[in-house]
Amino acid sequence: MQSGCSRALQEDFYARPADRVARDLLGCRLVRRWHGVDLVCRIVETEAYLPGRDAASHANRGRTVRNAPMFGAPGQAYVYFIYGMYDMLNVVCEKPGVPAAVLLRAAEPLQEVPRMQRWRRVRHDWQVANGPGKLCQAMRITRVLNTHPLRNVPLQIVPGKLRHGEHVGVSGRIGVAYAGQDAFLPLRFFIRDHPHVSRVRPAGR
DNA sequence: CTCTCGATGCGCT
DNA sequence: GCGCATCGAGAGA
């Protein structure tokens, strides 16, 4: 049983360079089935983490227990825990053995918005998922979903497009100053002027 | 508006 | 033991 009317994205979508996937995920929908209800958000901000010498990538020093999903099948979730209290949702890209991923940084809530507002204890819908930690809180995404294939319930990504008049912005990645020059690579993608994009400023502005 | 700081668990050196 | 792909509260301007 699929959520909504369209079918979830399949492996071939993800088995590509992460910066392409990151760009193409803008406008797609994240569908989280939780106790029989579908929480739905539209992706408005992403970041790509590349294989090879990307100093910001968790995989850049080789394979470990934590980053192992990045080396696995494309289209699976890589969910990790950070700062003692937040989960981050990534989608694995490239073919197996090539560690790459896209971090989902922000989304616009579409369905079950009041419920997610309550969970997040916020007043406005733009506060529900305008950051990677907030997105996971709003959609009840934790490490339990690490390695989950995103074509299946209870967490799927369904194709979507930019609306008329929406344009893609590109910038350096956020919160990775430790990566030196790599923080400035144009690997953050977002819908320009969209109210649900995170408010943190990117490296170099 | 801007800036600083504490929370809090765990992966990695 | 250090520092992290964060967030929100609080202080000051």
PDB file of N, CA and C (backbone and C1' of nucleotides) in Angstrom, chain A residues 30 32 34 39 41 79-89 104-107 109 112-122 127-143 145 155, chain B residues 6-8, chain C residues 6-9:
ATOM      1  N   LEU A  30       8.423  13.739   1.804  1.00  0.00           N
ATOM      2  CA  LEU A  30       8.837  12.754   2.788  1.00  0.00           C
ATOM      3  C   LEU A  30       7.571  12.306   3.505  1.00  0.00           C
ATOM      4  N   ARG A  32       6.032   9.855   6.387  1.00  0.00           N
ATOM      5  CA  ARG A  32       6.322   9.040   7.570  1.00  0.00           C
ATOM      6  C   ARG A  32       5.007   8.479   8.099  1.00  0.00           C
ATOM      7  N   TRP A  34       3.062   6.864  10.902  1.00  0.00           N
ATOM      8  CA  TRP A  34       3.255   6.762  12.347  1.00  0.00           C
ATOM      9  C   TRP A  34       1.926   6.380  12.983  1.00  0.00           C
ATOM     10  N   LEU A  39       2.413  11.362   8.198  1.00  0.00           N
ATOM     11  CA  LEU A  39       2.965  12.708   8.348  1.00  0.00           C
ATOM     12  C   LEU A  39       3.679  13.019   7.041  1.00  0.00           C
ATOM     13  N   CYS A  41       5.816  15.888   4.648  1.00  0.00           N
ATOM     14  CA  CYS A  41       6.515  17.160   4.483  1.00  0.00           C
ATOM     15  C   CYS A  41       7.134  17.217   3.094  1.00  0.00           C
ATOM     16  N   VAL A  79      20.696   7.401   9.482  1.00  0.00           N
ATOM     17  CA  VAL A  79      20.248   8.257  10.578  1.00  0.00           C
ATOM     18  C   VAL A  79      21.265   8.166  11.704  1.00  0.00           C
ATOM     19  N   TYR A  80      21.808   9.304  12.096  1.00  0.00           N
ATOM     20  CA  TYR A  80      22.777   9.293  13.199  1.00  0.00           C
ATOM     21  C   TYR A  80      22.373  10.294  14.269  1.00  0.00           C
ATOM     22  N   PHE A  81      22.951  10.099  15.446  1.00  0.00           N
ATOM     23  CA  PHE A  81      22.619  10.863  16.648  1.00  0.00           C
ATOM     24  C   PHE A  81      23.751  11.842  16.931  1.00  0.00           C
ATOM     25  N   ILE A  82      23.410  13.081  17.231  1.00  0.00           N
ATOM     26  CA  ILE A  82      24.463  14.100  17.360  1.00  0.00           C
ATOM     27  C   ILE A  82      24.126  15.079  18.484  1.00  0.00           C
ATOM     28  N   TYR A  83      25.137  15.669  19.073  1.00  0.00           N
ATOM     29  CA  TYR A  83      24.987  16.661  20.141  1.00  0.00           C
ATOM     30  C   TYR A  83      24.179  16.130  21.319  1.00  0.00           C
ATOM     31  N   GLY A  84      24.186  14.828  21.482  1.00  0.00           N
ATOM     32  CA  GLY A  84      23.521  14.259  22.643  1.00  0.00           C
ATOM     33  C   GLY A  84      22.021  14.306  22.619  1.00  0.00           C
ATOM     34  N   MET A  85      21.413  14.876  21.566  1.00  0.00           N
ATOM     35  CA  MET A  85      19.956  14.987  21.577  1.00  0.00           C
ATOM     36  C   MET A  85      19.260  15.058  20.228  1.00  0.00           C
ATOM     37  N   TYR A  86      19.994  15.074  19.148  1.00  0.00           N
ATOM     38  CA  TYR A  86      19.327  15.215  17.852  1.00  0.00           C
ATOM     39  C   TYR A  86      19.654  14.055  16.921  1.00  0.00           C
ATOM     40  N   ASP A  87      18.660  13.681  16.144  1.00  0.00           N
ATOM     41  CA  ASP A  87      18.880  12.732  15.064  1.00  0.00           C
ATOM     42  C   ASP A  87      18.913  13.498  13.752  1.00  0.00           C
ATOM     43  N   MET A  88      19.692  12.980  12.785  1.00  0.00           N
ATOM     44  CA  MET A  88      19.805  13.587  11.465  1.00  0.00           C
ATOM     45  C   MET A  88      19.476  12.531  10.429  1.00  0.00           C
ATOM     46  N   LEU A  89      18.652  12.909   9.459  1.00  0.00           N
ATOM     47  CA  LEU A  89      18.265  11.974   8.405  1.00  0.00           C
ATOM     48  C   LEU A  89      19.019  12.260   7.112  1.00  0.00           C
ATOM     49  N   LEU A 104      18.931  15.698   4.744  1.00  0.00           N
ATOM     50  CA  LEU A 104      17.692  16.463   4.602  1.00  0.00           C
ATOM     51  C   LEU A 104      17.661  17.517   5.698  1.00  0.00           C
ATOM     52  N   ARG A 105      17.724  18.762   5.322  1.00  0.00           N
ATOM     53  CA  ARG A 105      17.897  19.857   6.299  1.00  0.00           C
ATOM     54  C   ARG A 105      16.615  20.579   6.665  1.00  0.00           C
ATOM     55  N   ALA A 106      15.660  20.637   5.751  1.00  0.00           N
ATOM     56  CA  ALA A 106      14.436  21.371   6.076  1.00  0.00           C
ATOM     57  C   ALA A 106      13.312  20.956   5.145  1.00  0.00           C
ATOM     58  N   ALA A 107      12.081  21.105   5.653  1.00  0.00           N
ATOM     59  CA  ALA A 107      10.918  20.694   4.888  1.00  0.00           C
ATOM     60  C   ALA A 107       9.697  21.508   5.304  1.00  0.00           C
ATOM     61  N   PRO A 109       5.835  21.351   6.162  1.00  0.00           N
ATOM     62  CA  PRO A 109       4.815  20.372   6.549  1.00  0.00           C
ATOM     63  C   PRO A 109       3.554  20.522   5.716  1.00  0.00           C
ATOM     64  N   GLU A 112      -0.914  16.526   8.636  1.00  0.00           N
ATOM     65  CA  GLU A 112      -0.762  16.338  10.086  1.00  0.00           C
ATOM     66  C   GLU A 112       0.050  17.469  10.699  1.00  0.00           C
ATOM     67  N   VAL A 113      -0.146  18.658  10.178  1.00  0.00           N
ATOM     68  CA  VAL A 113       0.636  19.805  10.641  1.00  0.00           C
ATOM     69  C   VAL A 113       0.363  20.135  12.113  1.00  0.00           C
ATOM     70  N   PRO A 114      -0.885  20.175  12.552  1.00  0.00           N
ATOM     71  CA  PRO A 114      -1.133  20.487  13.959  1.00  0.00           C
ATOM     72  C   PRO A 114      -0.468  19.493  14.907  1.00  0.00           C
ATOM     73  N   ARG A 115      -0.496  18.235  14.521  1.00  0.00           N
ATOM     74  CA  ARG A 115       0.128  17.209  15.356  1.00  0.00           C
ATOM     75  C   ARG A 115       1.638  17.453  15.470  1.00  0.00           C
ATOM     76  N   MET A 116       2.271  17.764  14.355  1.00  0.00           N
ATOM     77  CA  MET A 116       3.711  18.009  14.382  1.00  0.00           C
ATOM     78  C   MET A 116       4.040  19.302  15.134  1.00  0.00           C
ATOM     79  N   GLN A 117       3.192  20.284  15.016  1.00  0.00           N
ATOM     80  CA  GLN A 117       3.388  21.526  15.784  1.00  0.00           C
ATOM     81  C   GLN A 117       3.331  21.240  17.282  1.00  0.00           C
ATOM     82  N   ARG A 118       2.412  20.385  17.664  1.00  0.00           N
ATOM     83  CA  ARG A 118       2.272  20.037  19.076  1.00  0.00           C
ATOM     84  C   ARG A 118       3.532  19.330  19.574  1.00  0.00           C
ATOM     85  N   TRP A 119       3.985  18.347  18.800  1.00  0.00           N
ATOM     86  CA  TRP A 119       5.189  17.620  19.191  1.00  0.00           C
ATOM     87  C   TRP A 119       6.382  18.548  19.324  1.00  0.00           C
ATOM     88  N   ARG A 120       6.478  19.475  18.405  1.00  0.00           N
ATOM     89  CA  ARG A 120       7.614  20.391  18.396  1.00  0.00           C
ATOM     90  C   ARG A 120       7.419  21.555  19.359  1.00  0.00           C
ATOM     91  N   ARG A 121       6.192  21.706  19.861  1.00  0.00           N
ATOM     92  CA  ARG A 121       5.861  22.816  20.751  1.00  0.00           C
ATOM     93  C   ARG A 121       6.171  24.151  20.115  1.00  0.00           C
ATOM     94  N   VAL A 122       5.704  24.317  18.898  1.00  0.00           N
ATOM     95  CA  VAL A 122       5.882  25.597  18.214  1.00  0.00           C
ATOM     96  C   VAL A 122       4.531  26.113  17.735  1.00  0.00           C
ATOM     97  N   GLN A 127       8.083  26.760  11.745  1.00  0.00           N
ATOM     98  CA  GLN A 127       9.019  26.328  12.784  1.00  0.00           C
ATOM     99  C   GLN A 127       9.046  24.806  12.945  1.00  0.00           C
ATOM    100  N   VAL A 128       8.194  24.111  12.233  1.00  0.00           N
ATOM    101  CA  VAL A 128       8.050  22.670  12.453  1.00  0.00           C
ATOM    102  C   VAL A 128       9.285  21.894  12.008  1.00  0.00           C
ATOM    103  N   ALA A 129       9.808  22.202  10.828  1.00  0.00           N
ATOM    104  CA  ALA A 129      10.888  21.370  10.263  1.00  0.00           C
ATOM    105  C   ALA A 129      11.918  22.205   9.518  1.00  0.00           C
ATOM    106  N   ASN A 130      12.196  23.414  10.003  1.00  0.00           N
ATOM    107  CA  ASN A 130      13.157  24.282   9.307  1.00  0.00           C
ATOM    108  C   ASN A 130      14.574  24.086   9.857  1.00  0.00           C
ATOM    109  N   GLY A 131      14.965  22.833   9.985  1.00  0.00           N
ATOM    110  CA  GLY A 131      16.306  22.473  10.424  1.00  0.00           C
ATOM    111  C   GLY A 131      16.368  20.963  10.499  1.00  0.00           C
ATOM    112  N   PRO A 132      17.561  20.382  10.367  1.00  0.00           N
ATOM    113  CA  PRO A 132      17.659  18.917  10.292  1.00  0.00           C
ATOM    114  C   PRO A 132      17.231  18.207  11.569  1.00  0.00           C
ATOM    115  N   GLY A 133      17.548  18.786  12.728  1.00  0.00           N
ATOM    116  CA  GLY A 133      17.117  18.186  13.984  1.00  0.00           C
ATOM    117  C   GLY A 133      15.622  18.339  14.182  1.00  0.00           C
ATOM    118  N   LYS A 134      15.117  19.486  13.802  1.00  0.00           N
ATOM    119  CA  LYS A 134      13.687  19.760  13.943  1.00  0.00           C
ATOM    120  C   LYS A 134      12.871  18.849  13.038  1.00  0.00           C
ATOM    121  N   LEU A 135      13.354  18.647  11.816  1.00  0.00           N
ATOM    122  CA  LEU A 135      12.662  17.774  10.876  1.00  0.00           C
ATOM    123  C   LEU A 135      12.489  16.375  11.464  1.00  0.00           C
ATOM    124  N   CYS A 136      13.539  15.865  12.072  1.00  0.00           N
ATOM    125  CA  CYS A 136      13.460  14.518  12.649  1.00  0.00           C
ATOM    126  C   CYS A 136      12.539  14.483  13.859  1.00  0.00           C
ATOM    127  N   GLN A 137      12.568  15.526  14.673  1.00  0.00           N
ATOM    128  CA  GLN A 137      11.648  15.589  15.814  1.00  0.00           C
ATOM    129  C   GLN A 137      10.209  15.612  15.330  1.00  0.00           C
ATOM    130  N   ALA A 138       9.940  16.436  14.330  1.00  0.00           N
ATOM    131  CA  ALA A 138       8.568  16.615  13.847  1.00  0.00           C
ATOM    132  C   ALA A 138       8.006  15.334  13.260  1.00  0.00           C
ATOM    133  N   MET A 139       8.874  14.551  12.585  1.00  0.00           N
ATOM    134  CA  MET A 139       8.391  13.375  11.875  1.00  0.00           C
ATOM    135  C   MET A 139       8.704  12.080  12.605  1.00  0.00           C
ATOM    136  N   ARG A 140       9.124  12.209  13.876  1.00  0.00           N
ATOM    137  CA  ARG A 140       9.403  11.029  14.694  1.00  0.00           C
ATOM    138  C   ARG A 140      10.417  10.112  14.004  1.00  0.00           C
ATOM    139  N   ILE A 141      11.503  10.705  13.536  1.00  0.00           N
ATOM    140  CA  ILE A 141      12.560   9.950  12.881  1.00  0.00           C
ATOM    141  C   ILE A 141      13.741   9.833  13.828  1.00  0.00           C
ATOM    142  N   THR A 142      14.131   8.602  14.142  1.00  0.00           N
ATOM    143  CA  THR A 142      15.268   8.349  15.029  1.00  0.00           C
ATOM    144  C   THR A 142      16.135   7.248  14.429  1.00  0.00           C
ATOM    145  N   ARG A 143      17.180   6.908  15.183  1.00  0.00           N
ATOM    146  CA  ARG A 143      18.117   5.868  14.725  1.00  0.00           C
ATOM    147  C   ARG A 143      17.446   4.517  14.505  1.00  0.00           C
ATOM    148  N   LEU A 145      15.312   4.028  12.514  1.00  0.00           N
ATOM    149  CA  LEU A 145      15.120   3.962  11.063  1.00  0.00           C
ATOM    150  C   LEU A 145      16.440   3.945  10.292  1.00  0.00           C
ATOM    151  N   LEU A 155       8.754   4.900   6.139  1.00  0.00           N
ATOM    152  CA  LEU A 155       9.401   6.168   5.761  1.00  0.00           C
ATOM    153  C   LEU A 155       9.751   6.115   4.291  1.00  0.00           C
TER     154      LEU A 155
ATOM    155  P    DG B   6      28.056  27.756  29.540  1.00  0.00           P
ATOM    156  O5'  DG B   6      26.883  26.856  30.116  1.00  0.00           O
ATOM    157  C5'  DG B   6      25.566  27.396  30.245  1.00  0.00           C
ATOM    158  C4'  DG B   6      24.552  26.338  29.892  1.00  0.00           C
ATOM    159  C3'  DG B   6      24.982  24.905  30.206  1.00  0.00           C
ATOM    160  O3'  DG B   6      23.856  24.245  30.764  1.00  0.00           O
ATOM    161  C1'  DG B   6      24.456  25.076  27.899  1.00  0.00           C
ATOM    162  P    DA B   7      24.031  22.819  31.455  1.00  0.00           P
ATOM    163  O5'  DA B   7      23.150  21.941  30.476  1.00  0.00           O
ATOM    164  C5'  DA B   7      21.826  22.347  30.187  1.00  0.00           C
ATOM    165  C4'  DA B   7      21.257  21.472  29.092  1.00  0.00           C
ATOM    166  C3'  DA B   7      21.592  19.985  29.273  1.00  0.00           C
ATOM    167  O3'  DA B   7      20.408  19.246  29.089  1.00  0.00           O
ATOM    168  C1'  DA B   7      22.244  20.716  27.116  1.00  0.00           C
ATOM    169  P    DT B   8      20.092  18.028  29.990  1.00  0.00           P
ATOM    170  O5'  DT B   8      20.800  16.871  29.180  1.00  0.00           O
ATOM    171  C5'  DT B   8      20.251  16.465  27.946  1.00  0.00           C
ATOM    172  C4'  DT B   8      21.304  15.723  27.156  1.00  0.00           C
ATOM    173  C3'  DT B   8      22.083  14.696  28.003  1.00  0.00           C
ATOM    174  O3'  DT B   8      21.738  13.415  27.537  1.00  0.00           O
ATOM    175  C1'  DT B   8      23.502  15.914  26.559  1.00  0.00           C
TER     176       DT B   8
ATOM    177  P    DT C   6      24.539  21.123  12.159  1.00  0.00           P
ATOM    178  O5'  DT C   6      23.871  20.489  13.454  1.00  0.00           O
ATOM    179  C5'  DT C   6      22.658  19.737  13.375  1.00  0.00           C
ATOM    180  C4'  DT C   6      21.738  20.165  14.495  1.00  0.00           C
ATOM    181  C3'  DT C   6      20.988  21.464  14.247  1.00  0.00           C
ATOM    182  O3'  DT C   6      19.610  21.178  14.262  1.00  0.00           O
ATOM    183  C1'  DT C   6      21.930  21.427  16.438  1.00  0.00           C
ATOM    184  P    DC C   7      18.503  22.311  13.915  1.00  0.00           P
ATOM    185  O5'  DC C   7      18.125  22.876  15.349  1.00  0.00           O
ATOM    186  C5'  DC C   7      17.613  21.947  16.298  1.00  0.00           C
ATOM    187  C4'  DC C   7      17.486  22.629  17.644  1.00  0.00           C
ATOM    188  C3'  DC C   7      16.708  23.937  17.607  1.00  0.00           C
ATOM    189  O3'  DC C   7      15.536  23.734  18.355  1.00  0.00           O
ATOM    190  C1'  DC C   7      18.689  24.095  18.932  1.00  0.00           C
ATOM    191  P    DG C   8      14.312  24.726  18.290  1.00  0.00           P
ATOM    192  O5'  DG C   8      14.475  25.520  19.659  1.00  0.00           O
ATOM    193  C5'  DG C   8      14.517  24.777  20.859  1.00  0.00           C
ATOM    194  C4'  DG C   8      14.969  25.677  21.965  1.00  0.00           C
ATOM    195  C3'  DG C   8      14.226  27.016  22.019  1.00  0.00           C
ATOM    196  O3'  DG C   8      13.787  27.172  23.346  1.00  0.00           O
ATOM    197  C1'  DG C   8      16.567  27.388  22.003  1.00  0.00           C
ATOM    198  P    DA C   9      12.887  28.391  23.807  1.00  0.00           P
ATOM    199  O5'  DA C   9      13.668  28.933  25.091  1.00  0.00           O
ATOM    200  C5'  DA C   9      14.472  28.043  25.855  1.00  0.00           C
ATOM    201  C4'  DA C   9      15.511  28.839  26.623  1.00  0.00           C
ATOM    202  C3'  DA C   9      15.035  30.212  27.086  1.00  0.00           C
ATOM    203  O3'  DA C   9      15.525  30.445  28.398  1.00  0.00           O
ATOM    204  C1'  DA C   9      16.966  30.466  25.761  1.00  0.00           C
TER     205       DA C   9
END
